[in-house]
mmCIF file of C-alpha atoms in Angstrom:
data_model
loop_
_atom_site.group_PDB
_atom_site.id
_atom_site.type_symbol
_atom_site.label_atom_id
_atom_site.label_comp_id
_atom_site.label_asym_id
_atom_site.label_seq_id
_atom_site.Cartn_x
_atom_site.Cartn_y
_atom_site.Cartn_z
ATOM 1 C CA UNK W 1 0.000 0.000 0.000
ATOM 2 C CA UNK W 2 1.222 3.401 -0.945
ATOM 3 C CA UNK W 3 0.193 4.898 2.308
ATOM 4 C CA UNK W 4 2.304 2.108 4.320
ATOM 5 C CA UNK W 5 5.501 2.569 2.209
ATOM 6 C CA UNK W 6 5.141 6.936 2.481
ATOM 7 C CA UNK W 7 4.857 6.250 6.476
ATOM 8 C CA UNK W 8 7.714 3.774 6.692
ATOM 9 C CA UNK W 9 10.028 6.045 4.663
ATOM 10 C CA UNK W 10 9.168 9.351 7.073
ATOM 11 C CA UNK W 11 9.167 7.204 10.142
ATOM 12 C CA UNK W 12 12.825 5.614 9.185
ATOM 13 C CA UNK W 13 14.204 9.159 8.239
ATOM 14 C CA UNK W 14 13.098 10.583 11.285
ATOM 15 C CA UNK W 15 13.969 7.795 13.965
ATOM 16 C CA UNK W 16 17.662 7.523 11.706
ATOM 17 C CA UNK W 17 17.819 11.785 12.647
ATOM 18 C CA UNK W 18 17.076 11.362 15.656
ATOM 19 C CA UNK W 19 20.024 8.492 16.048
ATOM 20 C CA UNK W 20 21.973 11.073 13.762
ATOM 21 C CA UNK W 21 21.707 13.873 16.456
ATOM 22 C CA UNK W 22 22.801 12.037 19.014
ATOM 23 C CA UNK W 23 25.520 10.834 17.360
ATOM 24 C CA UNK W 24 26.557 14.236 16.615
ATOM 25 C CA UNK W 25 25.827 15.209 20.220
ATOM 26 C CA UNK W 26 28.396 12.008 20.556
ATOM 27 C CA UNK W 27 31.180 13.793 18.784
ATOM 28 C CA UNK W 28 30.654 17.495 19.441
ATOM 29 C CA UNK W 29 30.146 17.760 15.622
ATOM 30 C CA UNK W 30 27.802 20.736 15.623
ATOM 31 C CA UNK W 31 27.754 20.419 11.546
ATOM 32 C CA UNK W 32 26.622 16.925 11.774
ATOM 33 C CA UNK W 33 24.040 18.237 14.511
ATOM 34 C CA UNK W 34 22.667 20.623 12.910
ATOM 35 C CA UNK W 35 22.267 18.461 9.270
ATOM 36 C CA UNK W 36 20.728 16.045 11.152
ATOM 37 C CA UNK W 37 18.067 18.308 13.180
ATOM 38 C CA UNK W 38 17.196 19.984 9.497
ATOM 39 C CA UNK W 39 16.569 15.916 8.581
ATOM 40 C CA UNK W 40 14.411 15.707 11.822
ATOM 41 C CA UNK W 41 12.355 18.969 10.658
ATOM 42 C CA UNK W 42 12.274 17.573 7.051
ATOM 43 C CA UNK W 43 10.649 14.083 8.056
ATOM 44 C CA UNK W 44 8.253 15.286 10.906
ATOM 45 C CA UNK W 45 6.370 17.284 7.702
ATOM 46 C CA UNK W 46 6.188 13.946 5.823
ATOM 47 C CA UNK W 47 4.598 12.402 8.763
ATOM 48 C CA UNK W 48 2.195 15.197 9.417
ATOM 49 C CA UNK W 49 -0.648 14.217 7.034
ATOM 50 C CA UNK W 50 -0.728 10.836 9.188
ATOM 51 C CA UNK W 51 -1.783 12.924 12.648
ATOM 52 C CA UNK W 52 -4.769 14.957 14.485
ATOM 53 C CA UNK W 53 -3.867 18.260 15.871
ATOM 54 C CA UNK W 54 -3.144 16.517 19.107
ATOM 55 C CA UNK W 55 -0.304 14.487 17.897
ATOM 56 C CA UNK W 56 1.330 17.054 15.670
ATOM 57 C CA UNK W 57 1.212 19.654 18.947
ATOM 58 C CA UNK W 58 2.870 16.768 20.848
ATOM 59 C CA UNK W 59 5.169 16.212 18.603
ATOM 60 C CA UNK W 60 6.028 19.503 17.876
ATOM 61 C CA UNK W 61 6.456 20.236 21.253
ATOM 62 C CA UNK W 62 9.123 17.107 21.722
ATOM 63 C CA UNK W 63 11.093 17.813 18.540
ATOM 64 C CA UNK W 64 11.701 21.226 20.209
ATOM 65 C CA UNK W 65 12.962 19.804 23.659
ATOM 66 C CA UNK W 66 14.895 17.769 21.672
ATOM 67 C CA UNK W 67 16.420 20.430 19.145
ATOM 68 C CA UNK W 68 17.126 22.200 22.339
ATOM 69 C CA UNK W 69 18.685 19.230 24.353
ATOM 70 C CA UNK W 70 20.992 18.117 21.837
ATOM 71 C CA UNK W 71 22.259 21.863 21.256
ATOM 72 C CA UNK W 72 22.548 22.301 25.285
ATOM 73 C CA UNK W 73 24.643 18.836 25.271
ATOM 74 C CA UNK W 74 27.114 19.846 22.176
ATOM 75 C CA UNK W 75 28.244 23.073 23.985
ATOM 76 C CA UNK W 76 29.104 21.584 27.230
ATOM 77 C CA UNK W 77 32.699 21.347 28.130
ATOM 78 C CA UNK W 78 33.653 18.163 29.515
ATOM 79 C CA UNK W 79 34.125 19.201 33.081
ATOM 80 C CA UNK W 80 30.393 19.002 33.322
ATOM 81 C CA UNK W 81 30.469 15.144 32.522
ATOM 82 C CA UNK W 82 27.682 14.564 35.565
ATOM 83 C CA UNK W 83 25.504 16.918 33.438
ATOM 84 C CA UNK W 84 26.418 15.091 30.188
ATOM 85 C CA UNK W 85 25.751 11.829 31.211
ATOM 86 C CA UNK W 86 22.532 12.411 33.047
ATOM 87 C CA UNK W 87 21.414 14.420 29.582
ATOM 88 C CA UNK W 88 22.315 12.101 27.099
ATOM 89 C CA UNK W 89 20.310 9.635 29.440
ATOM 90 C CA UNK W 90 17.454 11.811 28.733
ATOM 91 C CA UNK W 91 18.055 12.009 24.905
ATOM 92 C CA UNK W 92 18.135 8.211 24.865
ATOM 93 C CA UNK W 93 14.772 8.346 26.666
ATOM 94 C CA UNK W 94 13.740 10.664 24.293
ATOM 95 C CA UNK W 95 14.594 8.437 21.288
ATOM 96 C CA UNK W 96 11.850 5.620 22.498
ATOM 97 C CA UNK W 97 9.364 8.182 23.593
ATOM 98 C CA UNK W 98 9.391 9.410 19.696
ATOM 99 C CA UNK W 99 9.662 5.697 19.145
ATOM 100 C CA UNK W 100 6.911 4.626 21.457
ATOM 101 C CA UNK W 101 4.175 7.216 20.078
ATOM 102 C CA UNK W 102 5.282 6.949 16.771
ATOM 103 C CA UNK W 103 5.158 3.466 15.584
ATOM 104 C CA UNK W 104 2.005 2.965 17.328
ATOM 105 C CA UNK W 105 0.207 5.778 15.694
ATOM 106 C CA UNK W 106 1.620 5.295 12.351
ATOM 107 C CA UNK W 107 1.533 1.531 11.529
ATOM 108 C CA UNK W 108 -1.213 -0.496 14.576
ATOM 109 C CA UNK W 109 -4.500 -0.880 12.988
ATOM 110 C CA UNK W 110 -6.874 2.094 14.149
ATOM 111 C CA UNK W 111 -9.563 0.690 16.803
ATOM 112 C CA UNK W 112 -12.921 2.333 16.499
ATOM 113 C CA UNK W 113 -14.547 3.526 19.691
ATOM 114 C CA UNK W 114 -16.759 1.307 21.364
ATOM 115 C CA UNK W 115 -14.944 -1.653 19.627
ATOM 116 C CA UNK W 116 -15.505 -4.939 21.216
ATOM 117 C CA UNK W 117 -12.538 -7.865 22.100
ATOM 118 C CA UNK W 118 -12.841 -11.067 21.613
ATOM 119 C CA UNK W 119 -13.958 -11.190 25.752
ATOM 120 C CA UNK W 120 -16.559 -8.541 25.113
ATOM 121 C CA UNK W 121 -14.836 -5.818 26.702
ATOM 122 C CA UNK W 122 -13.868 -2.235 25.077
ATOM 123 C CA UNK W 123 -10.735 -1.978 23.698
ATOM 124 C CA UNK W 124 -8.880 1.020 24.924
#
């Protein structure tokens, strides 16, 4: 299905730029950092289409803690390592929390509401 393959390709290019960023976080390589935020930006418009207002505003919001994360970690000088490590903690977090919404939201068959399981009770 077209729709399938349009979502797979956004999804991979934006959970690679997010792997991108932190690698470039990794290496203090604020070129790399920035090229790969600009891929983040790029891919989070190709996955727009597939989202209600609530999900784009979420996301939104995370891509900019993100953005400003990674830019906090790549100027610290390394006698802040405490900071570094505890932050880069949190950008790993943040890699399955854009994981954990998106893949759900993008690729699980949509429930309707009031839809039955097989024991009779609602799905949530």
């Amino acid at each position: 299905e077209r729709s399938f393959e349009v979502r797979q390709k956004h999804y991979s290019e934006f959970m690679g730029a997010l792997e991108d960023a932190w690698n470039a976080v990794g290496r203090k390589n604020r070129q790399d950092l920035e090229q790969a935020l600009h891929q983040l930006a790029k891919s989070y418009y190709g996955l727009e289409p597939f989202m209600d207002g609530g999900s784009r505003l979420y996301l939104q919001k995370r891509i900019a803690m993100f953005h400003n994360l990674a830019n906090q970690l790549i100027g610290y000088e390394q006698n802040k390592r405490g900071i570094i490590m505890e932050d880069k903690a949190t950008m790993d977090r943040m890699t399955r929390e854009f994981q954990e919404f998106l893949y759900p939201l993008l690729f699980e068959p949509k429930r309707e509401e009031g839809e039955q399981s097989e024991s009779g009770q609602a799905k949530r």
